Coordinates of C-alpha atoms and ligand atoms in Angstrom, one line a residue:
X1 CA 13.4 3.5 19.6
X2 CA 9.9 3.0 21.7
X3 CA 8.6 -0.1 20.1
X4 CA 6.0 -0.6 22.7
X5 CA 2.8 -2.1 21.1
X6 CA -0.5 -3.5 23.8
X7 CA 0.5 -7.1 25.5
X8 CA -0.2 -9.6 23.3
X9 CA -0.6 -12.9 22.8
X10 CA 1.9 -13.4 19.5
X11 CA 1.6 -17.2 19.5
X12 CA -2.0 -17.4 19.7
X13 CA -2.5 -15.2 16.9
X14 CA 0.3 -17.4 14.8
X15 CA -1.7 -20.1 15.8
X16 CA -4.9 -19.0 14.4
X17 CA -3.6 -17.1 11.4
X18 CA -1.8 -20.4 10.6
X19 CA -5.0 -22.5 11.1
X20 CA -7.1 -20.2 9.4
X21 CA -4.4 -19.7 6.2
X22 CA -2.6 -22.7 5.9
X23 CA 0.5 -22.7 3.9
X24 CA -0.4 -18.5 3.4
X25 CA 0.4 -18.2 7.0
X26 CA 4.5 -18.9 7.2
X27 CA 6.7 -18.7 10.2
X28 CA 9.8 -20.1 8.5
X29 CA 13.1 -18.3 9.1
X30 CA 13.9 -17.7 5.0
X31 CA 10.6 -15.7 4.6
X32 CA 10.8 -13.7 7.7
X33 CA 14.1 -13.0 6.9
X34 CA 12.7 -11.5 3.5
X35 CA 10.1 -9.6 5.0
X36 CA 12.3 -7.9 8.0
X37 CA 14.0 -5.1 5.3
X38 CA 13.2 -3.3 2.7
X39 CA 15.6 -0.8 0.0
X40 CA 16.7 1.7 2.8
X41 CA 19.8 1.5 5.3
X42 CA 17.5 0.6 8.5
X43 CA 18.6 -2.4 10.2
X44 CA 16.3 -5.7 9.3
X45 CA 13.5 -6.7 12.2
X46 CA 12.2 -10.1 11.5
X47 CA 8.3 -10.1 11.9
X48 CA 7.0 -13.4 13.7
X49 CA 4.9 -14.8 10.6
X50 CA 4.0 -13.7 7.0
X51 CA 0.8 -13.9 5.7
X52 CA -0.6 -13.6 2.1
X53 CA -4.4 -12.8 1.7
X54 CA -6.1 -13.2 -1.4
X55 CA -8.7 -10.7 -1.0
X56 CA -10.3 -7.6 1.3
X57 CA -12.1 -9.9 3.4
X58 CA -9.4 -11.9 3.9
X59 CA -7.0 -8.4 4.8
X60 CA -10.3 -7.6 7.4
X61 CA -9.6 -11.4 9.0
X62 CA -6.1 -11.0 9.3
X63 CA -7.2 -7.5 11.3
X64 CA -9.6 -8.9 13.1
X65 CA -7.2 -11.9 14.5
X66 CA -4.3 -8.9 15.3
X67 CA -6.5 -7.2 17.1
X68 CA -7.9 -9.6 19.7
X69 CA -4.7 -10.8 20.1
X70 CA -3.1 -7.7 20.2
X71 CA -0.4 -8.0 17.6
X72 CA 1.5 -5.2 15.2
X73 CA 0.4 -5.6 11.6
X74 CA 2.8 -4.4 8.8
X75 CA 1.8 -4.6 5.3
X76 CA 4.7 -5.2 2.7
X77 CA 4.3 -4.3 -0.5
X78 CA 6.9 -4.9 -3.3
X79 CA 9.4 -4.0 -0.4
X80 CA 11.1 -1.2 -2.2
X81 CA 10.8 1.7 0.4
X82 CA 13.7 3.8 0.9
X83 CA 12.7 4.6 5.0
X84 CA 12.1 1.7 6.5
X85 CA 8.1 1.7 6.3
X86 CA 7.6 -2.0 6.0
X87 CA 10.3 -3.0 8.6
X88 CA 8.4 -5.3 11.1
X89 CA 10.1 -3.1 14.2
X90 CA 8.2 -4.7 17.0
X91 CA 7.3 -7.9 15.3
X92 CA 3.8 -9.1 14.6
X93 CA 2.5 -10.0 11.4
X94 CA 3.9 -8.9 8.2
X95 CA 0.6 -8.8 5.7
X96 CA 2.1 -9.4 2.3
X97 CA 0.0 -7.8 -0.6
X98 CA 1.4 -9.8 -3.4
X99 CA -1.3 -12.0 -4.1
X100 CA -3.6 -9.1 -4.3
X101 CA -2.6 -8.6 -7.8
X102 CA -5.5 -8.2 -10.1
X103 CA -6.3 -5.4 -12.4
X104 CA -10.2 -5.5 -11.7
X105 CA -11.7 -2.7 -14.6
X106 CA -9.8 -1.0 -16.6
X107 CA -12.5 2.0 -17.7
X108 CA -10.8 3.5 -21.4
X109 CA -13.7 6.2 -21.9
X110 CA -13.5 7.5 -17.9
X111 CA -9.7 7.2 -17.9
X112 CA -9.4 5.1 -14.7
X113 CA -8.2 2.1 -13.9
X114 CA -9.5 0.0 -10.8
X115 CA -6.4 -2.5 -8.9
X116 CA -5.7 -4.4 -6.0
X117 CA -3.3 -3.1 -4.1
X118 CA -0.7 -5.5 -4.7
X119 CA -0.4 -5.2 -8.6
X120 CA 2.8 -4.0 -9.7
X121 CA 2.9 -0.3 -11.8
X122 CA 4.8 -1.8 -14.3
X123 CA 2.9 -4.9 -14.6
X124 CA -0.7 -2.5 -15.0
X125 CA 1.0 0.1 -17.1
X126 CA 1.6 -3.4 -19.5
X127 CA -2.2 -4.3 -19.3
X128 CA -3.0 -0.5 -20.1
X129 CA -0.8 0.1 -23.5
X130 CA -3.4 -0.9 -25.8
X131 CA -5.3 1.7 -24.4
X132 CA -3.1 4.8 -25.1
X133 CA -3.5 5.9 -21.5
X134 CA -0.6 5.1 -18.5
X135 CA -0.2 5.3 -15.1
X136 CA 2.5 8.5 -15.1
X137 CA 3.7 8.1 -11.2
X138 CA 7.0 6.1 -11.2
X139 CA 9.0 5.8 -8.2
X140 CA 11.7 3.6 -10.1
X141 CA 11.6 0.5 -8.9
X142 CA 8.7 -1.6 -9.9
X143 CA 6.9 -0.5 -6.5
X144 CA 3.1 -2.3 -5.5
X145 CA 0.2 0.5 -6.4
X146 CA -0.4 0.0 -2.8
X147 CA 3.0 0.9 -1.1
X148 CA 2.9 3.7 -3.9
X149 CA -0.4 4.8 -2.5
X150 CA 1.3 4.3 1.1
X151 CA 4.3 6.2 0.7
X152 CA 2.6 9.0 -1.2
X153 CA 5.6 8.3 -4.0
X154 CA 6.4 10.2 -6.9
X155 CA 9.2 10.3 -9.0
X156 CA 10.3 11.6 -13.0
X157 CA 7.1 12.2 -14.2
X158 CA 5.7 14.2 -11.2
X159 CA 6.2 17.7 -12.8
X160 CA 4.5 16.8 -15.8
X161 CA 1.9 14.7 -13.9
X162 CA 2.0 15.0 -10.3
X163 CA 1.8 12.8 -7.6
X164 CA -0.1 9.8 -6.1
X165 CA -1.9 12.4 -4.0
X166 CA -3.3 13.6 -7.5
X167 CA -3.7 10.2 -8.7
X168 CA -5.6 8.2 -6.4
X169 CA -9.1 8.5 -7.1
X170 CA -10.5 6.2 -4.6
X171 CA -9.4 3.4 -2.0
X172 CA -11.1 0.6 0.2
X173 CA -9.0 0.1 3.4
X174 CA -9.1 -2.5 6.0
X175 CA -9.5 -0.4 9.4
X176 CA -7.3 -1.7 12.6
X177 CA -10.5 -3.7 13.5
X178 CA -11.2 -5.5 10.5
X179 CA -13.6 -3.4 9.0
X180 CA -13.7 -2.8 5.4
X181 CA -14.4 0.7 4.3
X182 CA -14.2 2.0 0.4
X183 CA -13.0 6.3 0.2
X184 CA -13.6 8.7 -2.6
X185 CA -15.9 7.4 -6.2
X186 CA -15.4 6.8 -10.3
X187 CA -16.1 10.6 -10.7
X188 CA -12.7 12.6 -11.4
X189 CA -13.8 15.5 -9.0
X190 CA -15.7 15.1 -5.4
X191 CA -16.1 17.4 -3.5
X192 CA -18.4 15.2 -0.7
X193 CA -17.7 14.8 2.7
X194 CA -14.0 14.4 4.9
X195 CA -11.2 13.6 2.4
X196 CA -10.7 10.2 3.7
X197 CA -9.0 9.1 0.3
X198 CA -6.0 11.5 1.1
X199 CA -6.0 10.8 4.7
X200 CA -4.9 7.5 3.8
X201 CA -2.7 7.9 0.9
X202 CA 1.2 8.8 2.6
X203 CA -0.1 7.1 5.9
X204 CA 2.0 4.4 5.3
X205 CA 0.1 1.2 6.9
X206 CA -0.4 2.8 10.0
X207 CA -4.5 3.9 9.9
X208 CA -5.1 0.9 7.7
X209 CA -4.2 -1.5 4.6
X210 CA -5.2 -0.2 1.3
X211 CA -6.8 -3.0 -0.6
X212 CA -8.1 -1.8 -3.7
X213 CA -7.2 1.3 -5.7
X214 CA -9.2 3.7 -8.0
X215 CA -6.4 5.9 -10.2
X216 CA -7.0 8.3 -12.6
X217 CA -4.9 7.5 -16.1
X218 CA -3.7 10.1 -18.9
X219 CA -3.0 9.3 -22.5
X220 CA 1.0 8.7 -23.7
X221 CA 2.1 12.0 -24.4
X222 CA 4.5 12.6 -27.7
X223 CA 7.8 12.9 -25.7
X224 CA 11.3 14.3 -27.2
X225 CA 14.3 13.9 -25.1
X226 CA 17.7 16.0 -24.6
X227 CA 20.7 16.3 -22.3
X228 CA 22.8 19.4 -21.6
X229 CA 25.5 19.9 -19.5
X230 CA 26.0 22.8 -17.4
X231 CA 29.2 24.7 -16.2
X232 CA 27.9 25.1 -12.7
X233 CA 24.8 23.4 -10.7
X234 CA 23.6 26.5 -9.8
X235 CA 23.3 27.2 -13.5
X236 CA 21.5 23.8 -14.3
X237 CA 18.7 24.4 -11.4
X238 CA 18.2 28.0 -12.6
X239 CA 17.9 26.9 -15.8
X240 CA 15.1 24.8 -14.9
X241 CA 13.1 27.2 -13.2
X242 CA 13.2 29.6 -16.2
X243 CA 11.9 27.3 -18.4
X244 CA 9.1 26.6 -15.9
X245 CA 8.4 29.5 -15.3
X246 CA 7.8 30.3 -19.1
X247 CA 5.4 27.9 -19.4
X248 CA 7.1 25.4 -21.5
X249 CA 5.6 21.2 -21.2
X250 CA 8.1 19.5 -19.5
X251 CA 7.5 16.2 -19.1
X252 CA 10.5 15.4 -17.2
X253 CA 13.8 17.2 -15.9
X254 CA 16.3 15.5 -13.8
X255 CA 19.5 17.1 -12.7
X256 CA 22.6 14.5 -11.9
X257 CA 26.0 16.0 -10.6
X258 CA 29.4 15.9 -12.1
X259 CA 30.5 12.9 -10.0
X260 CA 27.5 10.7 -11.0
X261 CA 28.0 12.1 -14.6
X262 CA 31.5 10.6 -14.0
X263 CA 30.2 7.2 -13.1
X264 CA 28.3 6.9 -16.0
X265 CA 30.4 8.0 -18.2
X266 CA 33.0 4.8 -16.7
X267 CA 29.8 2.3 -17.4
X268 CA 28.6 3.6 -21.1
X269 CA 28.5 5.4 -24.4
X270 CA 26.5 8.0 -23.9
X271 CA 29.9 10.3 -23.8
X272 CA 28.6 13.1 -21.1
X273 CA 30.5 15.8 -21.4
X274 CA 32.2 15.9 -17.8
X275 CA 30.0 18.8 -15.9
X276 CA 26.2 19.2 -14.4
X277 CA 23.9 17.7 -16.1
X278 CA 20.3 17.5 -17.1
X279 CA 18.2 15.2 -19.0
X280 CA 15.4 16.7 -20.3
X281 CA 11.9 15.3 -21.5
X282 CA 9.6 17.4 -23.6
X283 CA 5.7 16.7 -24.6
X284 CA 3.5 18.0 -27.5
X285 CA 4.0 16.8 -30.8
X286 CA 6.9 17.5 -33.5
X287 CA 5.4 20.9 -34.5
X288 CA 5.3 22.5 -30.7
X289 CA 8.4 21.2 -29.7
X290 CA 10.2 22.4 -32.5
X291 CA 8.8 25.7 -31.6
X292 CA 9.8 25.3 -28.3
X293 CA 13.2 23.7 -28.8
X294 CA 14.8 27.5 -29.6
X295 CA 13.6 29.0 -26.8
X296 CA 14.7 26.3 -24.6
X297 CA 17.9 26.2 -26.2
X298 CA 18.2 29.9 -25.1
X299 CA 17.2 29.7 -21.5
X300 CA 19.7 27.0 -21.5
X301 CA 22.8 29.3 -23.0
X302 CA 22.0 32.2 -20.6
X303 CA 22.5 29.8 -17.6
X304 CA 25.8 28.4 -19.1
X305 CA 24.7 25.2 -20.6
X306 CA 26.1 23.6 -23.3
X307 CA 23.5 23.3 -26.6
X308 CA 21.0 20.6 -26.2
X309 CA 21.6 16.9 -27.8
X310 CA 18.4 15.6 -29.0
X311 CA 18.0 12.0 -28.9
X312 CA 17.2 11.4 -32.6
X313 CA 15.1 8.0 -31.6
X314 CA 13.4 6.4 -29.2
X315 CA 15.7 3.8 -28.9
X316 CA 18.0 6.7 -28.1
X317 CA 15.6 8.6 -25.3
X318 CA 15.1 5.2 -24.0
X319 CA 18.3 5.2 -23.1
X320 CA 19.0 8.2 -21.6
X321 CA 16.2 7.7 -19.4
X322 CA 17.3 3.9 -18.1
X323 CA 20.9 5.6 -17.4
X324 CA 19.1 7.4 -14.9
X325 CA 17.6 4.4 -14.0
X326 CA 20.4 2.7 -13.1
X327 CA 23.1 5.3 -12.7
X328 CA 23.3 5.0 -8.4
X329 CA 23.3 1.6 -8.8
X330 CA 26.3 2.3 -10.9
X331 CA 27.7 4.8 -8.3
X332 CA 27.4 2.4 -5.6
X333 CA 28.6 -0.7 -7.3
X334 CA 32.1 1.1 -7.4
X335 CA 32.4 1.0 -3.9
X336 CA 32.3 -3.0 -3.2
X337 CA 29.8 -3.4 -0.2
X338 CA 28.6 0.1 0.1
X339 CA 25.5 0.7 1.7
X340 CA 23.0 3.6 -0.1
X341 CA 21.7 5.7 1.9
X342 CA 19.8 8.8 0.2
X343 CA 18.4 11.8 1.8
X344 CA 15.0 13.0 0.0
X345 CA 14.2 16.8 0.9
X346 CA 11.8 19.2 -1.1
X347 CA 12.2 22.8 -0.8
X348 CA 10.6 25.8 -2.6
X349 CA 11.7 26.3 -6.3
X350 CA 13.5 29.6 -5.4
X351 CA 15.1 28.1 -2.3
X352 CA 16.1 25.2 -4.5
X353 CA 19.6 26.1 -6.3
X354 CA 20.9 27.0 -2.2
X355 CA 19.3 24.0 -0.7
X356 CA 21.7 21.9 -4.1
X357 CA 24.8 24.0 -3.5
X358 CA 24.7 24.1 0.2
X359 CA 24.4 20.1 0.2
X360 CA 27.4 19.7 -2.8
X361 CA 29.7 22.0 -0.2
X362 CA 28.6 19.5 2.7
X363 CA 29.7 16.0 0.6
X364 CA 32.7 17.8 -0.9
X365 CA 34.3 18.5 2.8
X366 CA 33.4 14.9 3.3
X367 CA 35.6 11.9 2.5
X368 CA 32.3 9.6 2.3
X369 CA 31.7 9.1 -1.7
X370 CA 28.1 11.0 -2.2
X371 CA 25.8 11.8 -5.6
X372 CA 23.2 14.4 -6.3
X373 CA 20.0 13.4 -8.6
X374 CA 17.1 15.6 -8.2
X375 CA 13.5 15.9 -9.5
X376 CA 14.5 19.2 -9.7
X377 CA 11.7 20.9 -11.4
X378 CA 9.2 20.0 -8.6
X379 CA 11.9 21.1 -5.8
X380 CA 13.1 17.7 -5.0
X381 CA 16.5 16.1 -4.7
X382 CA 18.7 13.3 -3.4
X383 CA 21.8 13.2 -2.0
X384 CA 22.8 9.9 -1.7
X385 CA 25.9 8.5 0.5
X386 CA 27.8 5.4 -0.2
X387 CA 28.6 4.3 3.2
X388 CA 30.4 1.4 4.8
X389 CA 28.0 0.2 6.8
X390 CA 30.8 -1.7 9.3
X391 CA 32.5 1.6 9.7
X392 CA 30.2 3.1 12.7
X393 CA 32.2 6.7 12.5
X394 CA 31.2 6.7 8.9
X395 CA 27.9 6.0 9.8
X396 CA 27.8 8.8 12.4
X397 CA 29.1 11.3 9.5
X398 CA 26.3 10.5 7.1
X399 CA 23.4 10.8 10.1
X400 CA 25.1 13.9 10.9
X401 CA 25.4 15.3 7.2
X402 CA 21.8 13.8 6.5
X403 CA 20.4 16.0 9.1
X404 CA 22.1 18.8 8.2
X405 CA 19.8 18.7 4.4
X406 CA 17.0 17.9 6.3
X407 CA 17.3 20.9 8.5
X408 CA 17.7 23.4 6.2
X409 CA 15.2 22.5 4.1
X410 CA 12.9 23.3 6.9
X411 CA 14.3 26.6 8.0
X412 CA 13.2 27.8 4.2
X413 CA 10.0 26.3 4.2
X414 CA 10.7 22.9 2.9
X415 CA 10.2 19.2 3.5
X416 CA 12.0 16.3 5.1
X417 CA 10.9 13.9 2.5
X418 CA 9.3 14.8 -0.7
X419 CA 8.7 11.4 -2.0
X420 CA 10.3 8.4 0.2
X421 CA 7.9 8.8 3.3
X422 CA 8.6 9.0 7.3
X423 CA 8.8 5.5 8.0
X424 CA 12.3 5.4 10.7
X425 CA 14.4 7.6 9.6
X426 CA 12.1 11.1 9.7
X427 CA 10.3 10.7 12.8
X428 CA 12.6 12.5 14.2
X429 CA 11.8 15.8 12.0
X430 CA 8.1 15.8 12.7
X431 CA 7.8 18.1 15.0
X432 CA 10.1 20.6 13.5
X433 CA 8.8 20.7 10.3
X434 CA 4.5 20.6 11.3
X435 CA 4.2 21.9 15.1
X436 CA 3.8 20.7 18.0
X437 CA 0.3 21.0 17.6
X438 CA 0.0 19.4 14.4
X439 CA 2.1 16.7 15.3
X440 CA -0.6 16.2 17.8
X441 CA -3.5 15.8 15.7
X442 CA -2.1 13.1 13.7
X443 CA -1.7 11.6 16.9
X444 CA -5.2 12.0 17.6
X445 CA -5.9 10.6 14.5
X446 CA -3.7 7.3 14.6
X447 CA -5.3 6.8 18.2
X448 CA -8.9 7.3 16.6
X449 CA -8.2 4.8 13.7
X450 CA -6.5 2.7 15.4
X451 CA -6.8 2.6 19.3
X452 CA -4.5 -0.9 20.2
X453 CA -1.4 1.0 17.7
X454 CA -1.0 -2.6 16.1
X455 CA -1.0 -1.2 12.4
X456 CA 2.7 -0.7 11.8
X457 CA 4.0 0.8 15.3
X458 CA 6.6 2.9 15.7
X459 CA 6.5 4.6 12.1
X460 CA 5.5 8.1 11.3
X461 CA 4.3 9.6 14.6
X462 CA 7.4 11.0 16.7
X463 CA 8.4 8.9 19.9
X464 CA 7.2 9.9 23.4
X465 CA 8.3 10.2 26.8
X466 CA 5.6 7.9 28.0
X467 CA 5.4 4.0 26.5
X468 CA 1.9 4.1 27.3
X469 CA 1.2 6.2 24.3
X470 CA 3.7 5.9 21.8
X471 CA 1.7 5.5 18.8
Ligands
LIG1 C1 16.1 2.1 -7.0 C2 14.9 2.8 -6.3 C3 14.5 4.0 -6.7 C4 13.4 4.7 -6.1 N1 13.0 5.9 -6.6 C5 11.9 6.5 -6.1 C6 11.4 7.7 -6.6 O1 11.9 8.2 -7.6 N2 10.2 8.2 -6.1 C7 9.6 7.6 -5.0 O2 8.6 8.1 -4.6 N3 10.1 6.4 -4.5 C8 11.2 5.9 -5.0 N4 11.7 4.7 -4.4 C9 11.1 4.2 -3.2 C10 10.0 3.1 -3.4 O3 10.0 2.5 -4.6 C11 8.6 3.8 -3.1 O4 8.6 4.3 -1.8 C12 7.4 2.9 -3.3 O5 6.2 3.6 -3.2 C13 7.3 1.7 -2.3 O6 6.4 0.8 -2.8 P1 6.5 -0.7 -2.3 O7 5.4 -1.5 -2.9 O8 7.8 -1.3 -2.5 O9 6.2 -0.5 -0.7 P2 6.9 -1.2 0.6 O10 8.4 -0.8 0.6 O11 6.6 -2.6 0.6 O12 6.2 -0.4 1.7 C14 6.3 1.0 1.9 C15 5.3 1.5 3.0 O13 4.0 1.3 2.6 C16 3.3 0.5 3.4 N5 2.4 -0.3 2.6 C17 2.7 -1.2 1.6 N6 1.6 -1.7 1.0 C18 0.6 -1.2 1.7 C19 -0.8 -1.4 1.7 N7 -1.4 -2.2 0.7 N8 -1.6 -0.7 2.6 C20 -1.1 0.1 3.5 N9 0.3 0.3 3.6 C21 1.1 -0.4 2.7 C22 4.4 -0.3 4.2 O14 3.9 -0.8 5.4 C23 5.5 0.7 4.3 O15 5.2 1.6 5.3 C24 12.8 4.1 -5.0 C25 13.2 2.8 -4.6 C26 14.3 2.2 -5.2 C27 14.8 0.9 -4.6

């Protein structure tokens, strides 16, 4: 990998971020070390020192320091990313968010909330029960609202609620050069100027560090929960477009395969039967779901599904949902020192039950032990590899089977990542999957925002030929 970044003078800017920060500035090797990975299967990259701002202006000093001195900045967020986005790859300063962590207005009447960047969703979504309204985007982990923002994430709730790219309402951003700049307003719709907001959100740290967040908030929905097993994973993806397409709330959907419904049913009661499966989550209240419920019920039958198990509590739907939760970590715990490495493509609804089967052939022919979750109503899924990480042949198999989902995802019209981001590990798949051309305009972009490439080099953007302007 081209990890060229401008000359630069590390150890003056250590010196002055330490002098200026004190005992927020830390070159030890323990933090570093905690700061050089996140979630994903990237090999760790130590940055040279770790800072933690308490505010914008501080962020827009911190810039301002990298930027005479010519050093990368990477901000870290709750370090959960699945691609290797905060991974310090060419050293520099690792900008930790985590002392940005108030929740600065929370706005009941306008439905909005107003956070630092480094507040954690679960943590806000806490602060916001009294309210009846929640934050609905929920990557799984307890991710920072600014590495959500960052990584454009997603998650269960997207089909019911979208995205961050639907959520995020406004932003201020520290540019490259310490200037501090606030995107987008309070009002729900704008239709003024460039769309700077969405510029930023998915640009994972590389045109500048999200500070402060302006998200839009909806009121708890009524939710009913149900599982059904299906006979064949075609059937369970089919059976989820049908019910899209007639309209019906779904507030959740989440397909697991018949190995991972196997793990789970090693680890706990909820006694799956052994096939495809879906988990279900409904919204309206009592009267419309129990409208619904036949004509779900029926969609399900014709696609070979076995009749829906309601959870008759919360306590119950609570735990179906955690399952899903924690289910890989199941998977993966039964091969001691596995490493998880999950893929992440999107691909058109109709393209989706191929794109599923296609994969399940691939990991089937495979000896590597492999799981298929998926967001499936918006398109989405994961196959995820338990690897040994020692074994580099293994390693070679899963790069070789990973590409293979990525690619044809694109040849139908699809995504490399619907939710996790480019960080390292889709770089590669830029070009393919946007153009040539396109690919060049984000370049001009990162080398408009951010001329020196110190905010998190060698993420995103594609490598090239020529050092001299590898952004
Ligand atoms: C068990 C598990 C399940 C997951 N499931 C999902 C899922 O369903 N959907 C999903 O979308 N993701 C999922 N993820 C991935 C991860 O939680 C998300 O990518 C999340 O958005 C990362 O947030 P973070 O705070 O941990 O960011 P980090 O990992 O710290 O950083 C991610 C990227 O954002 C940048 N960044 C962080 N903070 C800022 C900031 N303030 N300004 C500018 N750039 C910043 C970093 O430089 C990096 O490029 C999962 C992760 C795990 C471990």
């Amino acid at each position: 990998m081209n990890q060229h970044v401008a000359s630069g003078g590390t150890a003056e800017a250590i010196a002055a971020l330490v002098s200026r920060f004190g005992d927020r500035a830390l070159t030890g090797l323990s933090v570093r070390d905690l700061h050089a990975h996140d979630e994903s299967h990237h090999p760790a990259s130590r940055p040279d020192i770790v800072v933690f701002p308490n505010s914008t202006e501080e962020v827009a000093e911190i810039a301002a320091i990298a930027n005479r001195y010519r050093v990368p900045i990477v901000p870290f967020g709750a370090g959960s990313g699945l691609e290797g986005g905060a991974i310090p790859v060419a050293g520099g300063i690792s900008l930790d968010t985590s002392r940005l962590d108030r929740i600065l207005d929370i706005r009941p009447d306008d439905m909005i909330v107003r956070v630092e960047a480094g507040v954690r969703r679960q943590e806000m979504n806490r602060q916001l029960r009294d309210t009846g309204l929640f934050f609905p985007v929920d990557p799984g982990a307890d991710a920072s609202i600014g590495g959500m923002v960052s990584t454009g994430a997603s998650g269960t709730n997207a089909v019911r609620f979208g995205v961050m790219r639907e959520n995020v309402l406004g932003l201020t951003v520290v540019t490259a050069d310490g200037r501090i700049v606030r995107t987008g307003s309070l009002a729900r719709k704008s239709s003024s100027g460039y769309d700077l907001t969405r510029l930023f959100v998915g640009s994972e740290g590389t045109l500048g560090i999200v500070t402060e967040v302006i998200l839009r908030l909806h009121p708890i929905p009524d939710a009913v929960s149900a599982i059904a097993g299906f006979q064949t994973l075609a059937g369970a993806v089919s059976a989820v477009i049908d019910i899209k397409r007639a309209g019906l709330s779904i507030g959740r959907v989440e397909l697991l395969d018949e190995a991972l419904v196997a793990v789970i049913n090693r680890h706990e009661t909820l006694a799956l039967a052994p096939l495809p499966t879906l988990f279900f989550e409904f919204h309206g209240n009592p009267e419309s779901i129990a409208t619904l419920s036949d004509v779900i019920a029926a969609i399900v039958a014709d696609h070979g599904g076995t009749p829906l198990r309601w959870a008759k509590n919360a306590d119950e739907a609570r735990r179906i949902w955690e399952t899903r939760r924690v289910g890989l970590g199941w998977a993966k715990a039964e091969r001691p020192g596995a490493q998880s490495w999950p893929t992440d493509v999107c691909v058109p609804l109709s393209s989706l039950a191929d794109a599923v089967l296609d994969t399940h052939a691939d990991i089937r022919a495979s000896q590597i032990p492999a799981y298929i979750v998926g967001h499936v109503g918006d398109g989405n899924f994961h196959c995820v590899f338990m690897s040994d990480p020692d074994d580099a042949q293994e390693q070679a198999e899963v790069h070789r089977l990973a590409g293979r989902i990525v690619v044809r995802a694109l040849a139908v019209g699809g995504t490399a990542t619907g939710e996790h981001g480019v960080g390292l590990g889709k770089r590669a798949f830029q070009e393919a999957e946007h153009g040539a051309e396109a690919v060049a305009l984000m370049r001009t972009l990162k080398v408009a925002l951010d001329p020196l490439n110190i905010l998190n080099p060698g993420k995103i953007l594609p490598e090239l030929a020529d050092p001299e302007h590898s952004n």
